[in-house]
Amino acid sequence: MAPNLPPKAPLEHSQSVAGSPAAHEEEHHYRSGPLRWLLTTNHKEIGTLYLIFSLSMFLIGGVMALVVRLELFQPGLQMVQPEFFNQMTTMHGLIMVFGAVMPAFVGLANWMVPLQIGAPDMALPRLNNFSFWLLPIAFTLLLATLLMPGGGPNFGWTFYAPLSTTYAPPSTTFFIFALHMAGISSILGAINIIATILNLRAPGMRLMDMTLFVWTWLITAFLLIAVMPVLAGVITMMLLDINFGTSFFNAAGGGDPVLFQHLFWFFGHPEVYIMILPAFGIVSVIVPTFARKRLFGYASMVYATASIAILSFLVWAHHMFAVGLPLVAELFFMYTTMLIAVPTGVKVFNWITTLFRGSITFETPMLFALAFIVLFTIGGFSGLMLAIAPADFQYHDTYFVVAHFHYVLVPGAVFSIMAAVYYWLPKWTGHYPDERIGRWHFWLSVIGVNLLFFPMHFAGLAGMPRRIPDYALQFADFNMASSIGGFLFGFSQLLFVWVIVKCVRGGAKAPAKAWEGASDLEWTLPSPAPLHTFETPPDLRGFKFH
Amino acid sequence: MRKMLVLAALMASVTGLSRAARAAGWNMPVGVTEVSRDVYGLHMVIFWICVIIGVIVFGIMFYSLFRYRRSKGAQAAHFHEHTTVEVFWTAIPLLILVAMAIPATATLKDMYDASEAELDVMVTGHQWRWHYHYMGEDITFFSNLDTPREQIDGTAEKGENYLLEVDQPLVLPVGRKVRLLMTSSDVIHSWWVPDLAVKKDAVPGFVNEAWTRIDEPGIYRGQCAELCGKDHAFMPVVVQAMEQEAFDTWLAERKQEAAAAASGVDREWKLEELVERGEKVYGSICASCHQADGQGTPPTFPALAGNQAMMDDLDWHIDVVVNGVSGSAMAAFSGTLNPVDLAAVITYERNAWGNETGDVVQPAEIQALIDP
């Protein structure tokens, strides 16, 4: 499985479309020092900021997960008290969802959407700067709640009322403020991506000519704009309940705790697709490259993505099967949830048919993309099982659910992000990432992640509820295996950091077209991509896409 | 070093998994009710459907990865769409799903039909214990975790039913349809017994319905399934199912005990009597938040030891315990504790941990307050 790095790919139409490199030199009068990063409006620099931020949050959230796994290594309370344990599970979820996965995808979009559609930058560069810098402020505030009297958020990342209102620690108001800022950042980022894709495509590039990564992000951005305001609404209602004496969710005042869950999951279910649709896009770009074969069923991929996005608004109450919904509602949400398996299946079938009769090599990005297909599908299977409402009464709120959503989020979304980083690092840095360390990182991650999450299926079926710091003795072996896997997976990520640092500092030089089978527009630009690209849009009229 | 780490992890996982294999409990329990067997059946059908699809899909995938390696000289084909195939793999999963939805719908309808129950039990979630009320029988009691603190802290060996044992289980008759009405006095809890395939959220302000008909006498254990605060892991559910005659005997005994426990409202109680009884009530009800030493965990749960506001104002103290504090975690206990227990615990709080007020609250005073 030697990497098949092409010796020197010819620059196709980059020289004609990207302007001559010499023309840029005199324009480079940007600031130096820290202010440059604070004030930058360049999509590549902001993309880099997003990715570095996301990686830091991934490591911080990961350490919190390791605290959880350490406590759960054996039955009994050894390391932490339940109060702190609950803060760790809550913060781990919030940081991974809002601080690691979402900003990583936004960072990738910042870097790659303009390059893949032939745009000089994002449509709204100053807004872009603002949406990034909201995030470090929001998450500094969120992390600071851990040091406040009464501790940080301890009610789970789903923060169900009234545990998160009447019964919450005093720091909850800060948590709400932090989440508002992260939400504004997401909405502004989404507006920017939509404006960029709809307005700045190179002449001749129609919507159905765009790469799947751009398509999935366009759809994701619409999801974000639709549901982030709902989240903002629900946390504002919490704010009013906590500080202004309202009773939206307080039963004693005539309020309705179940309303909270409806609002939260009306945001929350599209949110989980926000975290997976761009992953679909990444895999749909990487698999054809290393199979050296066009993506099978491009149009059906686009339609499947759109179907999943529309269905995502109609399934939210499957998170609430045990909350006491009427029978008709249970049936409706069971059927719509099962229906999601159809477009998702289409995607998996298309990827596999793309592999079929290809000419396949196994560089690190491809390894992560292939692991994504297998392990995400396993997460999809357990999702289908969870859709069966009568059986869900047994699965609900157990480790079976924890196994399910970690399979779609970790070897799903996170692996796709890693695949994307390995895939595009040559374009970003001009160097290939170290293939040997990359492979170590991949195999240790795959083994670790399965040892971590697969036993959770059994623990859940055997009856272990989620979010508990201590458990009955029959769950001990599963938890020990999970904890070992967790530490293996966690420490393997240091290799990821090492690969990235090494690649930024040097390595085998990458040509413009770093991967032999790559065909998208970014590979027509030199590696590393200069700070300003496509200032004159490439003329793609008459260009044969895909 | 890295190799050793991998090796150690692999060995640990293999030994861990083989030990787990020997122990029972890798799968959902079949359970002891008709509904739980139906649910188990659905679970296994959908599981095998997933397995079959997985074997086919991953089989083709790994075949392609192996067969079409470029290192073996594979040349890429050029096809990239095929309408018939795409329609086929949209339609087939749809048909499988319809076939799956039919039995699932039937079971769900059955689970929702709580009509014609022969016994109603009101289940109320509290932070962090369950309260049971046999409707129409005048029997109510709390069901507290019975695992000693030493086992949790690791200073004593853990028992067989570690964290799944309670002081008083919910006792139900076998062969009779029992309706469970769920609600909560504070946050959302979820009452779950896997062997009965019953899991229903207990939501404040709502009364949810579930039902069960247990086939075999026995003890069935479960836990609260919805995160409900710090002691979420420590509020198990234990159901003891017994034959009808044994159940009737138990019911009669419980009624007598309840009458004895509530008696004495009218007589004059001595300080020592109340403190002794109050200490027990405090230990099982109040200590989970305010701590056994009365120090609480401020700012969420205030300290009672040395609490000057509480010691200065007796009427306020009584009001807080009896009626709760609106908008806070302090629940009203007038509905769940009898007047003697209320008077005892208030007296205890005013005379424990150096709170030397000497105040004695008589059960009759509380009775007059609750039921004027």
PDB file of C-alpha atoms in Angstrom, chain A residues 4 75-78 81-83 86 90 149-150 154-156 160-163 166-170 250-252 255-258 261 291-300 321-327 330-331 334-335 338-339 341-342 346 348-350 352-353 355-362 366 370 373-375 377-378 381-382 384-385 388-398 440 444 447 451 455 457-458 460-475 477-478 480-481 484 488 491 495 498 516, chain B residues 2-3 5-6 8-10 12-13 16-17 19-20 23-29 36 39 42-43 46-47 49-51 53-54 57-58 60-66 68-71 74-82 85-86 89-90 93-94 97-98 100-101 103-105 107-109 111-112 127 149 151-154 158-164 185-188 190 192-201 203-206 208 223-234 291 297-300 326-330:
ATOM      1  CA  ASN A   4       0.886   6.805  -4.989  1.00  0.00           C
ATOM      2  CA  PRO A  75     -17.725   0.726  39.505  1.00  0.00           C
ATOM      3  CA  GLY A  76     -17.713   2.958  42.573  1.00  0.00           C
ATOM      4  CA  LEU A  77     -16.770   6.609  42.898  1.00  0.00           C
ATOM      5  CA  GLN A  78     -12.969   6.908  42.666  1.00  0.00           C
ATOM      6  CA  GLN A  81     -17.831  13.396  42.674  1.00  0.00           C
ATOM      7  CA  PRO A  82     -21.168  13.202  40.800  1.00  0.00           C
ATOM      8  CA  GLU A  83     -21.499  17.015  40.680  1.00  0.00           C
ATOM      9  CA  ASN A  86     -22.112  15.867  35.429  1.00  0.00           C
ATOM     10  CA  THR A  90     -22.198  18.372  29.869  1.00  0.00           C
ATOM     11  CA  PRO A 149     -19.581  29.143  42.597  1.00  0.00           C
ATOM     12  CA  GLY A 150     -21.823  26.106  42.155  1.00  0.00           C
ATOM     13  CA  ASN A 154     -24.301  20.094  34.909  1.00  0.00           C
ATOM     14  CA  PHE A 155     -27.565  19.250  33.176  1.00  0.00           C
ATOM     15  CA  GLY A 156     -26.333  17.485  30.034  1.00  0.00           C
ATOM     16  CA  TYR A 160     -33.611  19.838  29.751  1.00  0.00           C
ATOM     17  CA  ALA A 161     -35.703  22.208  31.846  1.00  0.00           C
ATOM     18  CA  PRO A 162     -36.458  22.421  34.711  1.00  0.00           C
ATOM     19  CA  LEU A 163     -33.096  20.844  35.644  1.00  0.00           C
ATOM     20  CA  THR A 166     -35.122  26.117  38.473  1.00  0.00           C
ATOM     21  CA  TYR A 167     -32.576  23.525  39.595  1.00  0.00           C
ATOM     22  CA  ALA A 168     -29.528  24.849  37.748  1.00  0.00           C
ATOM     23  CA  PRO A 169     -26.334  26.342  39.179  1.00  0.00           C
ATOM     24  CA  PRO A 170     -26.062  30.164  39.167  1.00  0.00           C
ATOM     25  CA  ASN A 250     -41.902  25.779  35.285  1.00  0.00           C
ATOM     26  CA  ALA A 251     -44.910  23.535  35.898  1.00  0.00           C
ATOM     27  CA  ALA A 252     -45.597  25.204  39.243  1.00  0.00           C
ATOM     28  CA  GLY A 255     -45.423  26.223  32.351  1.00  0.00           C
ATOM     29  CA  ASP A 256     -44.586  23.161  30.320  1.00  0.00           C
ATOM     30  CA  PRO A 257     -41.282  21.268  30.655  1.00  0.00           C
ATOM     31  CA  VAL A 258     -42.140  19.205  27.565  1.00  0.00           C
ATOM     32  CA  GLN A 261     -37.891  19.456  24.631  1.00  0.00           C
ATOM     33  CA  ALA A 291     -10.831   5.464  -6.657  1.00  0.00           C
ATOM     34  CA  ARG A 292      -9.843   7.461  -9.774  1.00  0.00           C
ATOM     35  CA  LYS A 293     -13.420   7.264 -10.914  1.00  0.00           C
ATOM     36  CA  ARG A 294     -16.215   9.824 -11.066  1.00  0.00           C
ATOM     37  CA  LEU A 295     -18.652   9.944  -8.165  1.00  0.00           C
ATOM     38  CA  PHE A 296     -21.500   7.570  -8.907  1.00  0.00           C
ATOM     39  CA  GLY A 297     -24.940   9.206  -8.994  1.00  0.00           C
ATOM     40  CA  TYR A 298     -23.960  12.863  -8.528  1.00  0.00           C
ATOM     41  CA  ALA A 299     -27.534  14.094  -8.999  1.00  0.00           C
ATOM     42  CA  SER A 300     -29.019  11.514  -6.643  1.00  0.00           C
ATOM     43  CA  PHE A 321     -40.528   8.769  22.566  1.00  0.00           C
ATOM     44  CA  ALA A 322     -40.582   8.184  26.339  1.00  0.00           C
ATOM     45  CA  VAL A 323     -41.811  11.643  27.307  1.00  0.00           C
ATOM     46  CA  GLY A 324     -45.481  10.701  27.061  1.00  0.00           C
ATOM     47  CA  LEU A 325     -46.477  11.776  23.540  1.00  0.00           C
ATOM     48  CA  PRO A 326     -49.868  10.681  22.233  1.00  0.00           C
ATOM     49  CA  LEU A 327     -49.950   7.496  20.147  1.00  0.00           C
ATOM     50  CA  GLU A 330     -45.364   8.427  18.221  1.00  0.00           C
ATOM     51  CA  LEU A 331     -46.461   6.706  15.018  1.00  0.00           C
ATOM     52  CA  MET A 334     -41.534   6.646  13.995  1.00  0.00           C
ATOM     53  CA  TYR A 335     -42.482   6.535  10.296  1.00  0.00           C
ATOM     54  CA  MET A 338     -37.525   5.265   9.439  1.00  0.00           C
ATOM     55  CA  LEU A 339     -37.880   7.132   6.138  1.00  0.00           C
ATOM     56  CA  ALA A 341     -32.838   5.531   6.189  1.00  0.00           C
ATOM     57  CA  VAL A 342     -33.783   5.663   2.491  1.00  0.00           C
ATOM     58  CA  VAL A 346     -28.687   5.914  -1.276  1.00  0.00           C
ATOM     59  CA  VAL A 348     -23.811   4.739   1.110  1.00  0.00           C
ATOM     60  CA  PHE A 349     -24.741   2.719  -1.997  1.00  0.00           C
ATOM     61  CA  ASN A 350     -23.413   5.505  -4.239  1.00  0.00           C
ATOM     62  CA  ILE A 352     -19.648   1.892  -2.682  1.00  0.00           C
ATOM     63  CA  THR A 353     -20.594   1.899  -6.360  1.00  0.00           C
ATOM     64  CA  LEU A 355     -15.418   2.221  -5.438  1.00  0.00           C
ATOM     65  CA  PHE A 356     -16.694  -0.626  -7.603  1.00  0.00           C
ATOM     66  CA  ARG A 357     -14.403  -1.069 -10.652  1.00  0.00           C
ATOM     67  CA  GLY A 358     -12.262   1.869  -9.645  1.00  0.00           C
ATOM     68  CA  SER A 359      -8.499   1.994  -9.419  1.00  0.00           C
ATOM     69  CA  ILE A 360      -8.077   2.327  -5.702  1.00  0.00           C
ATOM     70  CA  THR A 361      -5.161   3.483  -3.555  1.00  0.00           C
ATOM     71  CA  PHE A 362      -5.113   3.877   0.197  1.00  0.00           C
ATOM     72  CA  MET A 366      -8.804   7.639   1.791  1.00  0.00           C
ATOM     73  CA  LEU A 370     -13.372   4.428   4.004  1.00  0.00           C
ATOM     74  CA  ILE A 373     -18.334   4.771   5.299  1.00  0.00           C
ATOM     75  CA  VAL A 374     -18.214   1.580   7.365  1.00  0.00           C
ATOM     76  CA  LEU A 375     -18.491   3.053  10.841  1.00  0.00           C
ATOM     77  CA  THR A 377     -23.169   2.993   8.454  1.00  0.00           C
ATOM     78  CA  ILE A 378     -22.956   1.048  11.722  1.00  0.00           C
ATOM     79  CA  PHE A 381     -28.011   0.805  11.650  1.00  0.00           C
ATOM     80  CA  SER A 382     -28.347   1.527  15.350  1.00  0.00           C
ATOM     81  CA  LEU A 384     -32.698   2.535  12.416  1.00  0.00           C
ATOM     82  CA  MET A 385     -33.126   0.317  15.481  1.00  0.00           C
ATOM     83  CA  ILE A 388     -38.626   1.548  16.142  1.00  0.00           C
ATOM     84  CA  ALA A 389     -40.583   3.300  18.890  1.00  0.00           C
ATOM     85  CA  PRO A 390     -41.595   0.226  20.959  1.00  0.00           C
ATOM     86  CA  ALA A 391     -37.981  -0.959  21.038  1.00  0.00           C
ATOM     87  CA  ASP A 392     -36.832   2.583  21.747  1.00  0.00           C
ATOM     88  CA  PHE A 393     -38.539   2.363  25.123  1.00  0.00           C
ATOM     89  CA  GLN A 394     -35.762  -0.090  25.981  1.00  0.00           C
ATOM     90  CA  TYR A 395     -32.929   1.759  24.201  1.00  0.00           C
ATOM     91  CA  HIS A 396     -33.888   5.286  25.196  1.00  0.00           C
ATOM     92  CA  ASP A 397     -31.450   7.110  27.511  1.00  0.00           C
ATOM     93  CA  THR A 398     -29.133   4.110  27.719  1.00  0.00           C
ATOM     94  CA  TRP A 440      -0.309   5.105  12.689  1.00  0.00           C
ATOM     95  CA  LEU A 444      -4.753   3.525  16.383  1.00  0.00           C
ATOM     96  CA  ILE A 447      -8.968   0.421  16.908  1.00  0.00           C
ATOM     97  CA  LEU A 451     -12.974  -0.487  21.484  1.00  0.00           C
ATOM     98  CA  PRO A 455     -19.051  -2.236  23.980  1.00  0.00           C
ATOM     99  CA  HIS A 457     -24.048  -1.088  22.606  1.00  0.00           C
ATOM    100  CA  PHE A 458     -23.920  -4.085  24.931  1.00  0.00           C
ATOM    101  CA  GLY A 460     -26.964  -0.168  26.905  1.00  0.00           C
ATOM    102  CA  LEU A 461     -28.854  -3.302  25.926  1.00  0.00           C
ATOM    103  CA  ALA A 462     -27.936  -4.852  29.256  1.00  0.00           C
ATOM    104  CA  GLY A 463     -29.613  -1.885  30.942  1.00  0.00           C
ATOM    105  CA  MET A 464     -27.027   0.792  31.735  1.00  0.00           C
ATOM    106  CA  PRO A 465     -28.522   4.300  31.688  1.00  0.00           C
ATOM    107  CA  ARG A 466     -26.429   7.115  30.245  1.00  0.00           C
ATOM    108  CA  ARG A 467     -25.014  10.029  32.250  1.00  0.00           C
ATOM    109  CA  ILE A 468     -24.300   8.078  35.443  1.00  0.00           C
ATOM    110  CA  PRO A 469     -20.999   8.339  37.344  1.00  0.00           C
ATOM    111  CA  ASP A 470     -21.380   4.918  38.965  1.00  0.00           C
ATOM    112  CA  TYR A 471     -23.016   1.734  37.790  1.00  0.00           C
ATOM    113  CA  ALA A 472     -24.096  -1.783  38.740  1.00  0.00           C
ATOM    114  CA  LEU A 473     -21.555  -4.586  38.604  1.00  0.00           C
ATOM    115  CA  GLN A 474     -22.832  -6.325  35.461  1.00  0.00           C
ATOM    116  CA  PHE A 475     -21.716  -3.355  33.371  1.00  0.00           C
ATOM    117  CA  ASP A 477     -16.425  -5.271  31.838  1.00  0.00           C
ATOM    118  CA  PHE A 478     -18.019  -3.198  29.101  1.00  0.00           C
ATOM    119  CA  MET A 480     -13.441  -1.160  31.384  1.00  0.00           C
ATOM    120  CA  ALA A 481     -13.093  -2.001  27.684  1.00  0.00           C
ATOM    121  CA  ILE A 484      -9.171   1.492  27.589  1.00  0.00           C
ATOM    122  CA  LEU A 488      -6.101   4.715  23.229  1.00  0.00           C
ATOM    123  CA  PHE A 491      -3.786   9.748  23.101  1.00  0.00           C
ATOM    124  CA  LEU A 495      -0.171  11.932  16.542  1.00  0.00           C
ATOM    125  CA  TRP A 498       2.233  15.969  15.377  1.00  0.00           C
ATOM    126  CA  GLU A 516      -3.360  11.987  -8.962  1.00  0.00           C
TER     127      GLU A 516
ATOM    128  CA  ARG B   2       3.622   2.682  21.146  1.00  0.00           C
ATOM    129  CA  LYS B   3       3.659  -0.975  20.172  1.00  0.00           C
ATOM    130  CA  LEU B   5       0.651   0.332  24.400  1.00  0.00           C
ATOM    131  CA  VAL B   6      -1.279  -1.249  21.539  1.00  0.00           C
ATOM    132  CA  ALA B   8      -1.481  -3.950  26.280  1.00  0.00           C
ATOM    133  CA  ALA B   9      -4.732  -2.457  25.063  1.00  0.00           C
ATOM    134  CA  LEU B  10      -5.434  -5.460  22.861  1.00  0.00           C
ATOM    135  CA  ALA B  12      -6.822  -6.028  28.092  1.00  0.00           C
ATOM    136  CA  SER B  13      -9.681  -5.856  25.619  1.00  0.00           C
ATOM    137  CA  GLY B  16     -12.191  -8.042  29.255  1.00  0.00           C
ATOM    138  CA  LEU B  17     -14.465  -9.207  26.465  1.00  0.00           C
ATOM    139  CA  ARG B  19     -14.992 -12.272  30.843  1.00  0.00           C
ATOM    140  CA  ALA B  20     -17.984 -10.290  29.720  1.00  0.00           C
ATOM    141  CA  ALA B  23     -21.402 -13.264  32.191  1.00  0.00           C
ATOM    142  CA  ALA B  24     -24.961 -13.040  30.950  1.00  0.00           C
ATOM    143  CA  GLY B  25     -26.373  -9.801  29.704  1.00  0.00           C
ATOM    144  CA  TRP B  26     -25.026  -8.827  26.295  1.00  0.00           C
ATOM    145  CA  ASN B  27     -28.460  -8.343  24.895  1.00  0.00           C
ATOM    146  CA  MET B  28     -31.770  -6.800  25.805  1.00  0.00           C
ATOM    147  CA  PRO B  29     -33.614  -8.979  28.358  1.00  0.00           C
ATOM    148  CA  SER B  36     -41.509  -7.128  26.786  1.00  0.00           C
ATOM    149  CA  VAL B  39     -40.397  -5.637  22.115  1.00  0.00           C
ATOM    150  CA  LEU B  42     -38.981  -6.412  17.261  1.00  0.00           C
ATOM    151  CA  HIS B  43     -35.472  -5.674  18.488  1.00  0.00           C
ATOM    152  CA  ILE B  46     -34.572  -5.162  13.119  1.00  0.00           C
ATOM    153  CA  PHE B  47     -31.164  -6.279  14.365  1.00  0.00           C
ATOM    154  CA  ILE B  49     -32.252  -6.930   9.059  1.00  0.00           C
ATOM    155  CA  CYS B  50     -29.348  -4.604   9.826  1.00  0.00           C
ATOM    156  CA  VAL B  51     -26.917  -7.512   9.975  1.00  0.00           C
ATOM    157  CA  ILE B  53     -27.876  -5.465   4.908  1.00  0.00           C
ATOM    158  CA  GLY B  54     -24.507  -4.867   6.554  1.00  0.00           C
ATOM    159  CA  VAL B  57     -23.111  -3.791   1.669  1.00  0.00           C
ATOM    160  CA  PHE B  58     -19.788  -4.233   3.442  1.00  0.00           C
ATOM    161  CA  ILE B  60     -19.443  -5.573  -1.823  1.00  0.00           C
ATOM    162  CA  MET B  61     -17.365  -2.733  -0.410  1.00  0.00           C
ATOM    163  CA  PHE B  62     -14.498  -4.910   0.796  1.00  0.00           C
ATOM    164  CA  TYR B  63     -14.631  -6.990  -2.357  1.00  0.00           C
ATOM    165  CA  SER B  64     -14.221  -3.776  -4.380  1.00  0.00           C
ATOM    166  CA  LEU B  65     -11.406  -2.519  -2.156  1.00  0.00           C
ATOM    167  CA  PHE B  66      -9.587  -5.823  -2.562  1.00  0.00           C
ATOM    168  CA  TYR B  68      -9.862  -3.036  -7.664  1.00  0.00           C
ATOM    169  CA  ARG B  69      -6.590  -2.027  -6.030  1.00  0.00           C
ATOM    170  CA  ARG B  70      -4.405  -0.001  -8.313  1.00  0.00           C
ATOM    171  CA  SER B  71      -1.390  -1.825  -6.924  1.00  0.00           C
ATOM    172  CA  ALA B  74      -6.877  -2.144 -11.708  1.00  0.00           C
ATOM    173  CA  GLN B  75      -8.001   0.322 -14.363  1.00  0.00           C
ATOM    174  CA  ALA B  76     -10.907   2.593 -13.482  1.00  0.00           C
ATOM    175  CA  ALA B  77     -14.156   2.134 -15.361  1.00  0.00           C
ATOM    176  CA  HIS B  78     -16.059   5.192 -16.538  1.00  0.00           C
ATOM    177  CA  PHE B  79     -19.707   4.626 -15.561  1.00  0.00           C
ATOM    178  CA  HIS B  80     -21.169   7.111 -13.133  1.00  0.00           C
ATOM    179  CA  GLU B  81     -24.920   6.682 -13.135  1.00  0.00           C
ATOM    180  CA  HIS B  82     -27.539   4.028 -13.698  1.00  0.00           C
ATOM    181  CA  VAL B  85     -30.044   0.562 -10.094  1.00  0.00           C
ATOM    182  CA  GLU B  86     -30.722   3.805  -8.252  1.00  0.00           C
ATOM    183  CA  TRP B  89     -31.927   0.659  -4.098  1.00  0.00           C
ATOM    184  CA  THR B  90     -34.382   3.380  -3.175  1.00  0.00           C
ATOM    185  CA  PRO B  93     -35.227  -0.310   1.570  1.00  0.00           C
ATOM    186  CA  LEU B  94     -38.612   1.402   1.470  1.00  0.00           C
ATOM    187  CA  LEU B  97     -39.184  -0.400   6.240  1.00  0.00           C
ATOM    188  CA  VAL B  98     -42.906  -0.780   5.528  1.00  0.00           C
ATOM    189  CA  MET B 100     -40.954  -3.437   9.724  1.00  0.00           C
ATOM    190  CA  ALA B 101     -43.402  -0.656  10.525  1.00  0.00           C
ATOM    191  CA  PRO B 103     -45.533  -5.112  13.650  1.00  0.00           C
ATOM    192  CA  ALA B 104     -43.964  -2.081  15.353  1.00  0.00           C
ATOM    193  CA  THR B 105     -47.247  -0.199  15.045  1.00  0.00           C
ATOM    194  CA  THR B 107     -46.911  -3.382  19.535  1.00  0.00           C
ATOM    195  CA  LEU B 108     -46.954   0.351  20.108  1.00  0.00           C
ATOM    196  CA  LYS B 109     -50.764   0.446  20.077  1.00  0.00           C
ATOM    197  CA  MET B 111     -48.315  -0.490  24.860  1.00  0.00           C
ATOM    198  CA  TYR B 112     -50.531   2.580  24.757  1.00  0.00           C
ATOM    199  CA  GLN B 127     -34.578  14.066  43.712  1.00  0.00           C
ATOM    200  CA  ARG B 149     -22.208   4.621  51.241  1.00  0.00           C
ATOM    201  CA  GLN B 151     -19.641   0.372  49.008  1.00  0.00           C
ATOM    202  CA  ILE B 152     -19.882   3.413  46.741  1.00  0.00           C
ATOM    203  CA  ASP B 153     -16.740   4.950  48.188  1.00  0.00           C
ATOM    204  CA  GLY B 154     -14.901   1.653  47.894  1.00  0.00           C
ATOM    205  CA  LYS B 158     -19.717  -4.182  46.677  1.00  0.00           C
ATOM    206  CA  GLY B 159     -22.749  -6.415  47.037  1.00  0.00           C
ATOM    207  CA  GLU B 160     -24.418  -8.442  44.317  1.00  0.00           C
ATOM    208  CA  ASN B 161     -27.115  -5.852  43.663  1.00  0.00           C
ATOM    209  CA  TYR B 162     -24.852  -2.837  44.057  1.00  0.00           C
ATOM    210  CA  LEU B 163     -26.852   0.345  43.267  1.00  0.00           C
ATOM    211  CA  LEU B 164     -29.889  -1.724  42.264  1.00  0.00           C
ATOM    212  CA  SER B 185     -42.257  16.693  42.167  1.00  0.00           C
ATOM    213  CA  ASP B 186     -39.134  18.441  40.871  1.00  0.00           C
ATOM    214  CA  VAL B 187     -37.175  17.707  37.673  1.00  0.00           C
ATOM    215  CA  ILE B 188     -37.863  15.135  34.965  1.00  0.00           C
ATOM    216  CA  SER B 190     -37.755   8.370  33.986  1.00  0.00           C
ATOM    217  CA  TRP B 192     -37.543   2.143  33.843  1.00  0.00           C
ATOM    218  CA  VAL B 193     -37.599  -1.609  34.466  1.00  0.00           C
ATOM    219  CA  PRO B 194     -36.054  -3.483  31.506  1.00  0.00           C
ATOM    220  CA  ASP B 195     -37.763  -6.789  32.344  1.00  0.00           C
ATOM    221  CA  LEU B 196     -41.152  -5.104  32.025  1.00  0.00           C
ATOM    222  CA  ALA B 197     -40.188  -3.056  28.935  1.00  0.00           C
ATOM    223  CA  VAL B 198     -41.680  -0.046  30.705  1.00  0.00           C
ATOM    224  CA  LYS B 199     -39.844   3.255  30.475  1.00  0.00           C
ATOM    225  CA  LYS B 200     -41.800   6.434  30.930  1.00  0.00           C
ATOM    226  CA  ASP B 201     -40.717   9.920  31.857  1.00  0.00           C
ATOM    227  CA  VAL B 203     -42.560  15.020  34.180  1.00  0.00           C
ATOM    228  CA  PRO B 204     -43.544  17.718  36.705  1.00  0.00           C
ATOM    229  CA  GLY B 205     -46.993  19.067  35.892  1.00  0.00           C
ATOM    230  CA  PHE B 206     -47.931  16.039  33.791  1.00  0.00           C
ATOM    231  CA  ASN B 208     -48.069   9.983  32.152  1.00  0.00           C
ATOM    232  CA  GLN B 223     -33.007   2.632  37.278  1.00  0.00           C
ATOM    233  CA  CYS B 224     -33.965   6.224  36.693  1.00  0.00           C
ATOM    234  CA  ALA B 225     -33.156   6.823  33.032  1.00  0.00           C
ATOM    235  CA  GLU B 226     -33.376  10.620  32.734  1.00  0.00           C
ATOM    236  CA  LEU B 227     -30.576  12.818  34.049  1.00  0.00           C
ATOM    237  CA  CYS B 228     -32.091  14.376  37.178  1.00  0.00           C
ATOM    238  CA  GLY B 229     -29.162  15.946  38.994  1.00  0.00           C
ATOM    239  CA  LYS B 230     -26.214  14.780  41.030  1.00  0.00           C
ATOM    240  CA  ASP B 231     -27.652  11.525  42.399  1.00  0.00           C
ATOM    241  CA  HIS B 232     -29.201  10.392  39.115  1.00  0.00           C
ATOM    242  CA  ALA B 233     -27.180   7.181  39.347  1.00  0.00           C
ATOM    243  CA  PHE B 234     -28.494   6.497  42.834  1.00  0.00           C
ATOM    244  CA  GLN B 291     -25.723  16.589  53.555  1.00  0.00           C
ATOM    245  CA  THR B 297     -23.543  22.344  49.034  1.00  0.00           C
ATOM    246  CA  PRO B 298     -23.902  26.122  48.683  1.00  0.00           C
ATOM    247  CA  PRO B 299     -24.958  28.008  46.671  1.00  0.00           C
ATOM    248  CA  THR B 300     -27.417  25.440  45.312  1.00  0.00           C
ATOM    249  CA  SER B 326     -41.185  28.188  44.757  1.00  0.00           C
ATOM    250  CA  GLY B 327     -38.605  28.559  42.011  1.00  0.00           C
ATOM    251  CA  SER B 328     -35.967  26.564  43.864  1.00  0.00           C
ATOM    252  CA  ALA B 329     -35.022  22.936  44.318  1.00  0.00           C
ATOM    253  CA  MET B 330     -36.732  22.815  47.740  1.00  0.00           C
TER     254      MET B 330
END
